Coordinates of C-alpha atoms and ligand atoms in Angstrom, one line a residue:
Chain H
X18 CA 14.7 -11.4 -28.0
X19 CA 17.9 -11.4 -29.8
X20 CA 20.3 -8.5 -30.7
X21 CA 20.0 -8.9 -34.4
X22 CA 16.2 -8.7 -34.5
X23 CA 14.8 -6.5 -37.3
X24 CA 11.8 -4.4 -36.4
X25 CA 10.2 -4.9 -39.8
X26 CA 9.6 -8.5 -40.2
X27 CA 8.0 -9.5 -43.4
X28 CA 5.7 -12.5 -43.3
X29 CA 7.6 -15.5 -44.7
X30 CA 6.6 -18.8 -46.2
X31 CA 6.2 -20.5 -42.9
X32 CA 3.9 -17.8 -41.4
X33 CA 0.2 -18.0 -41.8
X34 CA -0.8 -15.7 -44.6
X35 CA -3.2 -12.8 -43.9
X36 CA -1.5 -12.1 -40.5
X37 CA 1.3 -9.7 -39.8
X38 CA 4.3 -11.2 -38.1
X39 CA 3.4 -12.1 -34.5
X40 CA -0.3 -11.2 -35.2
X41 CA -0.1 -7.6 -34.0
X42 CA 0.4 -4.8 -36.6
X43 CA 3.7 -3.0 -36.5
X44 CA 2.3 0.2 -35.0
X45 CA 0.8 -1.7 -32.1
X46 CA 4.1 -3.5 -31.5
X47 CA 6.0 -0.3 -31.5
X48 CA 3.7 1.3 -28.9
X49 CA 4.1 -1.9 -26.8
X50 CA 7.8 -1.7 -27.1
X51 CA 7.8 1.9 -26.0
X52 CA 5.9 0.8 -22.9
X53 CA 8.4 -2.0 -22.3
X54 CA 11.3 0.3 -22.7
X55 CA 9.8 2.7 -20.1
X56 CA 9.2 -0.3 -17.8
X57 CA 12.8 -1.5 -18.1
X58 CA 14.0 2.1 -17.3
X59 CA 11.9 2.1 -14.1
X60 CA 12.2 -1.4 -12.7
X61 CA 9.0 -2.6 -11.0
X62 CA 7.0 0.5 -12.0
X63 CA 3.7 -0.2 -13.9
X64 CA 3.4 1.4 -17.3
X65 CA -0.1 1.7 -18.9
X66 CA -0.5 0.5 -22.4
X67 CA -3.5 0.2 -24.8
X68 CA -4.3 -3.4 -24.6
X69 CA -5.5 -5.0 -27.9
X70 CA -8.1 -7.5 -28.6
X71 CA -6.4 -10.9 -29.0
X72 CA -7.9 -14.0 -30.5
X73 CA -8.4 -15.5 -27.0
X74 CA -10.0 -14.3 -23.8
X75 CA -8.3 -12.4 -20.9
X76 CA -7.9 -15.5 -18.7
X77 CA -5.6 -16.9 -21.3
X78 CA -2.9 -14.4 -20.6
X79 CA -3.4 -11.8 -23.3
X80 CA -1.1 -9.4 -21.5
X81 CA 1.8 -11.8 -21.7
X82 CA 0.9 -12.7 -25.3
X83 CA 1.0 -9.1 -26.4
X84 CA 4.3 -8.6 -24.7
X85 CA 5.7 -11.7 -26.3
X86 CA 4.3 -10.6 -29.7
X87 CA 6.0 -7.3 -29.5
X88 CA 9.5 -8.6 -28.6
X89 CA 9.6 -11.8 -30.5
X90 CA 11.8 -12.0 -33.6
X91 CA 12.4 -14.6 -36.3
X92 CA 15.7 -16.0 -34.7
X93 CA 13.9 -16.5 -31.4
X94 CA 13.1 -19.9 -29.9
X95 CA 10.0 -19.9 -27.8
X96 CA 9.1 -21.9 -24.7
X97 CA 5.6 -21.6 -23.1
X98 CA 4.8 -23.0 -19.7
X99 CA 1.7 -23.1 -17.6
X100 CA 2.1 -24.2 -13.9
X101 CA 5.6 -25.4 -15.0
X102 CA 4.3 -27.7 -17.7
X103 CA 4.8 -27.3 -21.5
X104 CA 1.9 -29.7 -22.3
X105 CA -1.1 -28.1 -20.8
X106 CA -3.9 -26.8 -23.1
X107 CA -3.0 -23.2 -22.3
X108 CA 0.7 -23.6 -23.0
X109 CA 0.2 -25.7 -26.1
X110 CA -2.3 -23.2 -27.6
X111 CA -0.1 -20.2 -27.0
X112 CA 2.9 -22.0 -28.4
X113 CA 1.0 -23.1 -31.5
X114 CA -0.4 -19.6 -31.9
X115 CA 3.1 -18.1 -32.1
X116 CA 4.5 -20.9 -34.2
X117 CA 1.7 -20.1 -36.7
X118 CA 1.9 -16.3 -36.7
X119 CA 5.7 -16.1 -36.5
X120 CA 7.0 -19.3 -38.0
X121 CA 9.5 -19.4 -35.2
X122 CA 11.1 -22.4 -33.5
X123 CA 9.6 -23.6 -30.3
X124 CA 11.2 -25.8 -27.6
X125 CA 10.4 -27.4 -24.2
X126 CA 13.9 -27.0 -23.0
X127 CA 14.5 -24.0 -20.8
X128 CA 18.2 -23.9 -21.8
X129 CA 17.4 -23.7 -25.5
X130 CA 14.7 -21.0 -25.3
X131 CA 15.5 -17.4 -26.0
X132 CA 12.0 -16.3 -25.0
X133 CA 9.9 -18.0 -22.3
X134 CA 6.3 -17.1 -21.7
X135 CA 5.0 -18.3 -18.4
X136 CA 2.0 -18.6 -16.2
X137 CA 2.5 -19.4 -12.5
X138 CA 6.1 -20.6 -12.5
X139 CA 9.7 -19.7 -13.1
X140 CA 11.7 -22.6 -14.6
X141 CA 14.0 -24.5 -12.2
X142 CA 16.9 -24.4 -14.6
X143 CA 18.6 -21.0 -14.0
X144 CA 18.0 -18.5 -16.7
X145 CA 20.9 -17.0 -18.6
X146 CA 22.0 -13.7 -20.0
X147 CA 20.1 -13.0 -23.3
X148 CA 17.0 -14.9 -22.3
X149 CA 13.7 -13.1 -21.7
X150 CA 10.9 -14.4 -19.6
X151 CA 7.4 -13.0 -20.0
X152 CA 4.9 -13.4 -17.1
X153 CA 1.2 -13.5 -17.6
X154 CA -0.3 -11.2 -14.9
X155 CA -4.0 -11.3 -13.9
X156 CA -3.8 -8.4 -11.4
X157 CA -0.8 -6.1 -11.3
X158 CA -1.5 -3.7 -8.4
X159 CA 0.0 -4.9 -5.1
X160 CA -1.7 -2.1 -3.2
X161 CA -5.1 -3.0 -4.3
X162 CA -5.8 -5.2 -1.3
X163 CA -5.4 -2.2 1.0
X164 CA -6.2 0.7 -1.4
X165 CA -8.9 0.1 -4.0
X166 CA -8.5 3.6 -5.5
X167 CA -6.1 3.5 -8.4
X168 CA -5.3 7.2 -8.0
X169 CA -4.4 6.9 -4.4
X170 CA -2.4 3.7 -5.1
X171 CA -0.4 5.6 -7.8
X172 CA 0.3 8.3 -5.2
X173 CA 1.5 5.8 -2.7
X174 CA 3.9 4.3 -5.3
X175 CA 5.1 7.8 -6.3
X176 CA 5.8 8.7 -2.6
X177 CA 7.1 5.2 -1.8
X178 CA 4.5 4.8 1.0
X179 CA 4.5 1.1 1.4
X180 CA 4.0 0.8 5.2
X181 CA 0.4 -0.2 4.9
X182 CA 1.4 -3.2 2.7
X183 CA 3.2 -4.6 5.8
X184 CA -0.1 -4.4 7.7
X185 CA -1.2 -7.5 5.7
X186 CA 2.0 -9.3 6.7
X187 CA 1.5 -8.2 10.3
X188 CA -2.0 -9.7 10.3
X189 CA -0.7 -12.9 8.8
X190 CA 1.8 -13.4 11.6
X191 CA -0.8 -12.4 14.2
X192 CA -3.3 -14.9 12.9
X193 CA -1.2 -17.8 11.7
X194 CA 2.2 -17.3 13.4
X195 CA 3.9 -16.9 10.0
X196 CA 3.4 -15.0 6.8
X197 CA 0.7 -17.1 5.0
X198 CA 0.9 -15.6 1.5
X199 CA 1.9 -18.5 -0.7
X200 CA 1.4 -17.1 -4.2
X201 CA 2.0 -13.6 -5.8
X202 CA 4.1 -12.7 -2.8
X203 CA 4.9 -9.0 -3.0
X204 CA 8.4 -7.8 -3.6
X205 CA 10.5 -4.6 -3.6
X206 CA 12.2 -4.1 -6.9
X207 CA 15.5 -2.2 -7.0
X208 CA 14.8 -0.9 -3.5
X209 CA 12.2 1.4 -4.9
X210 CA 8.9 -0.1 -6.3
X211 CA 6.6 -2.5 -4.8
X212 CA 5.6 -5.2 -7.3
X213 CA 3.4 -8.2 -7.6
X214 CA 5.3 -11.1 -9.3
X215 CA 2.1 -12.7 -10.7
X216 CA 0.8 -15.8 -9.1
X217 CA 4.0 -17.8 -8.9
X218 CA 4.6 -19.7 -5.7
X219 CA 6.8 -17.9 -3.2
X220 CA 9.2 -20.7 -3.8
X221 CA 10.1 -18.9 -7.0
X222 CA 10.6 -15.4 -5.6
X223 CA 14.3 -15.8 -4.9
X224 CA 14.9 -16.6 -8.6
X225 CA 13.8 -13.1 -9.6
X226 CA 16.6 -11.6 -7.6
X227 CA 19.7 -10.7 -9.5
X228 CA 18.5 -12.8 -12.5
X229 CA 20.7 -12.5 -15.6
X230 CA 17.6 -12.7 -17.8
X231 CA 15.2 -9.8 -18.7
X232 CA 11.9 -10.3 -16.9
X233 CA 8.7 -8.7 -18.4
X234 CA 5.2 -8.7 -17.0
X235 CA 2.1 -8.2 -19.0
X236 CA -1.5 -7.6 -17.6
X237 CA -4.0 -7.6 -20.4
X238 CA -7.2 -6.8 -18.7
X239 CA -5.6 -4.2 -16.4
X240 CA -3.5 -2.8 -19.3
X241 CA -0.2 -2.6 -17.4
X242 CA 3.3 -3.6 -18.3
X243 CA 6.3 -3.8 -15.9
X244 CA 9.7 -5.2 -15.9
X245 CA 12.7 -6.3 -13.9
X246 CA 15.9 -5.8 -16.0
X247 CA 18.8 -8.3 -15.7
X248 CA 20.8 -8.3 -12.5
X249 CA 18.2 -6.2 -10.5
X250 CA 17.7 -6.6 -6.8
X251 CA 14.3 -8.1 -6.0
X252 CA 13.5 -8.5 -2.3
X253 CA 10.4 -10.3 -0.8
X254 CA 8.7 -8.3 1.9
X255 CA 9.3 -9.6 5.5
X256 CA 10.0 -8.6 9.1
X257 CA 13.5 -8.8 10.7
X258 CA 12.2 -11.4 13.2
X259 CA 10.1 -13.2 10.6
X260 CA 12.4 -13.4 7.6
X261 CA 11.1 -14.5 4.2
X262 CA 11.3 -18.2 3.6
X263 CA 10.3 -20.6 0.9
X264 CA 8.1 -23.7 1.0
X265 CA 9.9 -27.0 2.0
X266 CA 8.8 -30.5 1.4
X267 CA 10.2 -32.4 4.4
X268 CA 11.6 -35.8 3.3
X269 CA 9.8 -35.6 0.0
X270 CA 11.4 -36.2 -3.4
X271 CA 10.0 -36.2 -6.9
X272 CA 8.7 -39.7 -7.7
X273 CA 10.1 -39.5 -11.2
X274 CA 13.5 -37.9 -10.9
X275 CA 14.2 -37.9 -7.1
X276 CA 14.8 -34.2 -7.0
X277 CA 14.5 -32.7 -3.5
X278 CA 15.1 -29.1 -4.4
X279 CA 12.5 -28.4 -7.0
X280 CA 8.9 -27.2 -6.5
X281 CA 6.8 -30.3 -6.0
X282 CA 3.1 -30.8 -6.9
X283 CA 1.1 -33.3 -4.8
X284 CA -0.8 -35.7 -6.9
X285 CA -3.5 -38.2 -5.8
X286 CA -2.9 -41.4 -7.7
X287 CA -5.9 -43.6 -6.8
X288 CA -9.2 -43.8 -5.1
X289 CA -7.5 -44.8 -1.8
X290 CA -6.0 -41.3 -1.7
X291 CA -2.4 -42.5 -2.3
X292 CA -0.3 -39.5 -2.9
X293 CA 2.9 -38.8 -4.6
X294 CA 5.0 -35.7 -5.3
X295 CA 6.3 -34.8 -8.7
X296 CA 8.2 -31.8 -10.1
X297 CA 6.0 -29.0 -11.3
X298 CA 8.6 -28.1 -13.9
X299 CA 8.3 -30.9 -16.5
X300 CA 11.3 -30.0 -18.5
X301 CA 13.5 -29.9 -15.4
X302 CA 12.1 -33.3 -14.3
X303 CA 12.9 -34.9 -17.8
X304 CA 16.4 -33.4 -17.6
X305 CA 17.0 -34.8 -14.1
X306 CA 15.7 -38.2 -15.1
X307 CA 18.0 -38.3 -18.1
X308 CA 21.1 -37.2 -16.2
X309 CA 20.2 -39.8 -13.6
X310 CA 20.3 -42.5 -16.2
X311 CA 23.4 -41.1 -17.9
X312 CA 25.5 -41.0 -14.7
Chain X
X6 CA 8.8 30.4 24.2
X7 CA 8.6 29.9 20.5
X8 CA 5.3 28.9 18.9
X9 CA 4.7 25.6 17.3
X10 CA 2.2 26.7 14.8
X11 CA 1.4 30.0 13.3
X12 CA -1.7 30.6 11.2
X13 CA -2.0 33.9 9.5
X14 CA -4.9 35.3 7.6
X15 CA -6.1 32.0 6.4
X16 CA -9.1 32.2 4.0
X17 CA -10.9 29.2 2.5
X18 CA -14.0 29.6 0.3
X19 CA -16.5 27.1 -1.2
X20 CA -18.0 29.0 -4.1
X21 CA -19.4 32.1 -2.4
X22 CA -19.4 30.6 1.1
X23 CA -16.4 31.9 3.2
X24 CA -15.9 28.8 5.3
X25 CA -12.8 30.4 6.9
X26 CA -12.4 34.1 6.8
X27 CA -9.0 35.7 7.6
X28 CA -8.2 33.3 10.5
X29 CA -5.1 34.2 12.5
X30 CA -3.8 32.4 15.7
X31 CA -0.8 30.7 17.1
X32 CA -0.3 27.6 19.1
X33 CA 2.5 26.9 21.7
X34 CA 4.1 23.6 22.7
X35 CA 2.0 21.8 25.3
X36 CA -1.0 24.0 24.6
X37 CA -4.6 22.9 24.0
X38 CA -6.5 25.2 21.8
X39 CA -10.2 24.8 21.7
X40 CA -12.3 25.9 18.7
X41 CA -16.0 26.3 19.4
X42 CA -18.9 27.6 17.3
X43 CA -22.2 26.5 15.9
X44 CA -22.6 24.0 13.1
X45 CA -21.4 25.3 9.8
X46 CA -19.2 28.0 11.4
X47 CA -16.0 26.6 9.7
X48 CA -14.4 24.6 12.5
X49 CA -13.7 21.5 10.5
X50 CA -12.7 23.4 7.5
X51 CA -10.1 25.3 9.5
X52 CA -8.7 22.0 10.9
X53 CA -8.5 20.4 7.5
X54 CA -6.9 23.5 6.0
X55 CA -4.1 23.1 8.5
X56 CA -3.8 19.4 9.0
X57 CA -5.2 17.8 5.9
X58 CA -3.7 19.4 2.9
X59 CA -7.0 21.1 1.9
X60 CA -6.3 23.8 -0.7
X61 CA -6.8 27.3 0.7
X62 CA -7.4 30.6 -1.0
X63 CA -4.9 32.7 0.9
X64 CA -3.0 32.9 4.1
X65 CA 0.0 31.2 5.7
X66 CA 0.5 28.2 7.9
X67 CA 3.9 27.9 9.6
X68 CA 5.0 24.9 11.6
X69 CA 8.2 24.4 13.4
X70 CA 9.1 20.7 13.3
X71 CA 11.0 18.4 15.6
X72 CA 14.3 19.4 14.0
X73 CA 13.5 23.0 14.6
X74 CA 13.0 23.7 10.9
X75 CA 10.4 26.3 10.0
X76 CA 8.0 24.8 7.4
X77 CA 5.6 26.7 5.3
X78 CA 2.9 24.1 5.4
X79 CA 1.1 25.2 2.3
X80 CA 4.2 25.2 0.2
X81 CA 6.1 22.1 1.2
X82 CA 5.9 19.1 -1.2
X83 CA 2.9 16.8 -0.7
X84 CA 5.3 14.0 0.2
X85 CA 6.6 16.0 3.2
X86 CA 3.1 17.0 4.2
X87 CA 1.9 13.4 4.1
X88 CA 4.9 12.4 6.2
X89 CA 4.1 15.0 8.8
X90 CA 0.6 13.7 9.1
X91 CA 1.9 10.2 9.8
X92 CA 4.6 11.1 12.3
X93 CA 4.7 14.4 14.1
X94 CA 1.0 15.0 13.6
X95 CA -2.1 13.0 14.3
X96 CA -5.8 13.2 13.7
X97 CA -8.6 12.0 15.9
X98 CA -11.9 12.0 14.1
X99 CA -15.4 12.1 15.4
X100 CA -16.3 9.0 13.4
X101 CA -13.8 6.2 14.2
X102 CA -14.5 4.8 10.8
X103 CA -12.6 7.7 9.4
X104 CA -9.6 7.4 11.7
X105 CA -9.3 3.6 11.9
X106 CA -9.0 0.7 9.6
X107 CA -12.0 -1.4 10.6
X108 CA -11.0 -4.5 8.6
X109 CA -7.8 -5.1 10.5
X110 CA -7.1 -5.8 14.2
X111 CA -6.6 -3.2 16.8
X112 CA -2.9 -4.1 17.0
X113 CA -2.5 -3.6 13.2
X114 CA -4.2 -0.2 13.5
X115 CA -1.4 0.9 15.9
X116 CA 1.2 -1.0 14.0
X117 CA 0.5 0.8 10.7
X118 CA 1.9 4.1 11.9
X119 CA 5.1 2.3 12.9
X120 CA 5.2 0.4 9.6
X121 CA 4.8 3.7 7.8
X122 CA 8.0 5.1 9.4
X123 CA 9.9 1.9 8.5
X124 CA 9.8 -0.2 11.6
X125 CA 10.2 -3.8 10.5
X126 CA 10.5 -5.8 13.7
X127 CA 7.2 -7.6 14.5
X128 CA 8.1 -8.3 18.1
X129 CA 9.0 -4.7 18.8
X130 CA 5.8 -3.5 17.1
X131 CA 3.7 -5.8 19.2
X132 CA 5.4 -4.4 22.3
X133 CA 4.8 -0.8 21.4
X134 CA 1.2 -1.6 20.4
X135 CA 0.6 -3.2 23.8
X136 CA 2.2 -0.3 25.6
X137 CA 0.0 2.2 23.9
X138 CA -3.1 0.1 24.4
X139 CA -2.3 0.2 28.1
X140 CA -1.8 4.0 28.0
X141 CA -5.3 4.5 26.6
X142 CA -6.8 2.0 29.1
X143 CA -7.6 -0.8 26.7
X144 CA -6.9 -4.3 27.9
X145 CA -4.0 -5.7 25.9
X146 CA -5.8 -9.0 25.4
X147 CA -8.1 -7.1 23.0
X148 CA -5.1 -6.4 20.8
X149 CA -6.0 -9.0 18.2
X150 CA -9.7 -8.1 18.1
X151 CA -11.3 -6.1 15.3
X152 CA -12.2 -2.5 16.1
X153 CA -15.9 -3.1 15.3
X154 CA -16.0 -5.4 18.4
X155 CA -15.1 -2.3 20.5
X156 CA -17.4 0.1 22.1
X157 CA -17.6 3.7 20.9
X158 CA -15.4 5.0 23.7
X159 CA -12.8 2.2 23.1
X160 CA -12.7 3.0 19.4
X161 CA -11.9 6.6 20.2
X162 CA -9.2 5.5 22.6
X163 CA -7.8 3.2 19.9
X164 CA -7.6 6.1 17.6
X165 CA -5.6 7.9 20.2
X166 CA -3.2 4.9 20.7
X167 CA -2.8 4.7 16.9
X168 CA -1.8 8.3 16.7
X169 CA 0.3 8.4 19.9
X170 CA 2.6 5.5 18.9
X171 CA 4.7 7.7 16.7
X172 CA 5.0 10.3 19.5
X173 CA 3.4 13.1 17.7
X174 CA 3.8 16.8 18.8
X175 CA 0.5 18.1 17.4
X176 CA -2.8 16.4 17.4
X177 CA -5.9 17.6 15.6
X178 CA -9.2 16.5 17.1
X179 CA -12.6 17.0 15.5
X180 CA -15.4 16.3 18.0
X181 CA -13.6 13.4 19.6
X182 CA -16.3 12.9 22.2
X183 CA -19.2 13.4 19.9
X184 CA -21.7 10.6 19.9
X185 CA -20.5 9.1 23.2
X186 CA -22.5 8.7 26.4
X187 CA -21.9 11.2 29.0
X188 CA -20.1 8.8 31.4
X189 CA -18.0 7.4 28.5
X190 CA -17.2 11.0 27.5
X191 CA -16.0 11.8 31.0
X192 CA -13.6 8.9 31.0
X193 CA -12.2 9.9 27.6
X194 CA -11.8 13.5 28.7
X195 CA -9.9 12.5 31.9
X196 CA -7.6 10.3 29.8
X197 CA -7.0 13.0 27.3
X198 CA -6.2 15.5 30.0
X199 CA -3.6 13.3 31.6
X200 CA -2.0 12.3 28.2
X201 CA -1.8 15.9 27.1
X202 CA 0.0 16.8 30.3
X203 CA 2.3 13.8 30.5
X204 CA 3.3 13.8 26.9
X205 CA 3.4 17.6 26.5
X206 CA 1.1 17.4 23.5
X207 CA -0.2 20.4 21.6
X208 CA -3.8 19.9 20.5
X209 CA -6.2 21.7 18.3
X210 CA -9.6 20.6 19.6
X211 CA -12.8 21.3 17.7
X212 CA -16.0 20.8 19.5
X213 CA -19.4 22.4 20.0
X214 CA -19.4 21.2 23.6
X215 CA -18.3 24.0 26.0
X216 CA -18.0 21.5 28.8
X217 CA -15.2 19.7 26.9
X218 CA -13.2 22.9 26.2
X219 CA -13.7 24.0 29.8
X220 CA -12.0 20.8 30.9
X221 CA -9.2 20.5 28.3
X222 CA -8.5 23.8 26.5
X223 CA -6.1 26.4 27.7
X224 CA -7.2 28.9 25.1
X225 CA -10.3 29.2 23.0
X226 CA -11.3 30.5 19.6
X227 CA -15.0 31.3 19.1
X228 CA -16.0 31.0 15.4
X229 CA -19.1 32.3 13.7
X230 CA -19.8 32.3 9.9
X231 CA -16.1 31.5 9.2
X232 CA -14.6 34.2 11.3
X233 CA -13.1 34.3 14.8
X234 CA -15.4 36.5 16.9
X235 CA -13.6 36.1 20.2
X236 CA -10.5 34.5 21.5
X237 CA -8.6 34.2 24.8
X238 CA -7.9 32.1 27.9
X239 CA -10.7 29.5 28.2
X240 CA -11.9 30.6 31.6
X241 CA -11.9 34.3 30.7
X242 CA -13.9 33.7 27.5
X243 CA -16.5 31.4 29.2
X244 CA -16.8 33.4 32.4
X245 CA -16.7 36.8 30.9
X246 CA -17.7 36.6 27.3
X247 CA -17.2 39.9 25.4
X248 CA -18.9 39.2 22.1
X249 CA -22.6 39.0 21.9
X250 CA -22.4 35.7 20.0
X251 CA -20.2 34.1 22.7
X252 CA -22.6 35.4 25.4
X253 CA -25.4 33.6 23.6
X254 CA -23.4 30.5 23.2
X255 CA -22.5 30.4 26.9
X256 CA -26.0 31.2 28.2
X257 CA -27.4 28.5 25.9
X258 CA -25.2 25.9 27.6
X259 CA -25.1 24.7 31.2
X260 CA -21.5 25.2 31.9
X261 CA -20.2 22.8 34.5
Ligands
ATP414 N1 -16.6 20.3 0.7 C1 -17.4 21.3 0.8 N2 -18.1 21.9 -0.2 C2 -18.9 22.9 -0.1 N3 -19.1 23.6 1.0 C3 -18.5 23.1 2.2 C4 -17.7 21.9 2.1 N4 -17.2 21.7 3.4 C5 -17.8 22.6 4.1 N5 -18.6 23.5 3.4 C6 -19.3 24.6 4.0 O1 -18.4 25.4 4.7 C7 -19.0 25.9 5.9 C8 -18.2 25.5 7.1 O2 -18.3 24.0 7.2 P1 -17.6 23.2 8.3 O3 -17.8 21.8 8.1 O4 -16.2 23.7 8.4 O5 -18.4 23.6 9.7 P2 -18.2 23.1 11.1 O6 -18.0 24.3 12.0 O7 -17.2 22.0 11.2 O8 -19.7 22.5 11.4 P3 -20.1 21.2 12.3 O9 -20.1 21.6 13.7 O10 -21.5 20.9 11.8 O11 -19.2 20.1 12.0 C9 -20.4 25.4 5.8 O12 -21.2 26.4 5.3 C10 -20.4 24.2 4.9 O13 -21.6 24.1 4.3
MG415 MG1 -17.3 19.9 11.7
ZN416 ZN1 11.1 -34.6 -11.0

């Protein structure tokens, strides 16, 4: 999303004919942008929107795709990742889709992207001012685990009644000796709204805090949009005597780049069960390998 | 002494049923008020009209809170009302399923009220939970068990512990001993009696069991068809009932 973006993009030569720019019609995009503006104005608060049919099913991240479609402009450079990788089927398809219906540039480099759509990870390379990251959200309501009624959950948000959310953490510590939630770890945004960060590993939670980029969250099936504006406080829930902490890989380094501070995936390499650890963020890993050679 | 709760001319209808008709009473600190009457006489409706944010047709409910502020309960914002029910007030239900979370441990049930008021220290919460389990005579090694593994009497005592942990001043009880064996009832009643005394609790106790009010209640309201037909000191009402309905009620029961 860049400052100079025009809201009335005419399809150009490089765009697939028969489609409006970014697939959605202008009216739909405007209504999505209104929801996004509200979401930015109330950090962490879920805003309902009328989700459109997209040419792919819900599991593919239609919420994130609609958000991306409504904020993308011609000058944008788009990066799409799935579990940290740019080359998975999901990521490739979404990237192709936007290249086709927008005629925009795409990239695999985090530093070159103005817009990043993601499923399950935040890039290791720190985001910058002016960048926007769009998360695909399967299930937006953090209170659902304890309060299945949407009306009651809305009331709890309105009255900032989040005590019962800590019951889950209490039970975790009681049963496992530590907070066991590994993905989609709930956070407080701007000291006001409880928010689910989508199923990113809790390793990524600290990256949301005070991030210079705009963070947008789209849930297609549940028809909700929410946002964390740049430089907003995002705090993971914890107890004073059981502070939040992130996963650590003791004495493990990425097999390819040697990184010890990125999120590592465990990969089984043969039938004997030989294992290795590699960066989940492929762009970061390439960059680390290159700078390793350069230096 | 100043009253804790003042209910004035409270009326609540369901269609053309007057579930509560022009109810007036007051409750003092440390007092246990029993409400008796036959099924359908409006006891639960009265309790929920005061303690549960049920919309009423007319009347006033005034409560003096811990900070000595006079609150008009039917006019304060919902947020403030909900806060009251989680801190200074507590509810003990006839059916423990309505008063407990059955899918989390006993300890978590007690912890929740502390978490609601912002306590964020796991160790302290555990300590408090253990203390209140002891107070209601539940072995602390049952703390990490689920409530459904508890007996009926234990579940009621767990409800009490859950409520007491925030040191409430006013407790609403709707048939707390209903559905329990007589011997289990007796143990719960003894416990309630000593807790009420030691913690200086005010209680509104709904029951159709005159034996229960005889043991616990200082004062009594007798309800019939939504109205109070008689009120007074418990012993006076039970030993010398004035209203025909109360006389019937007392003679129908073997008062201990
Ligand atoms: N939600 C409701 N909708 C319609 N009528 C109701 C409702 N709740 C209660 N009533 C009616 O109001 C009257 C009082 O009911 P309430 O439950 O207060 O009686 P109760 O004294 O608590 O009876 P019990 O001893 O059986 O619990 C009854 O006639 C009942 O049918
Ligand atoms: Mg009742
Ligand atoms: Zn690597």
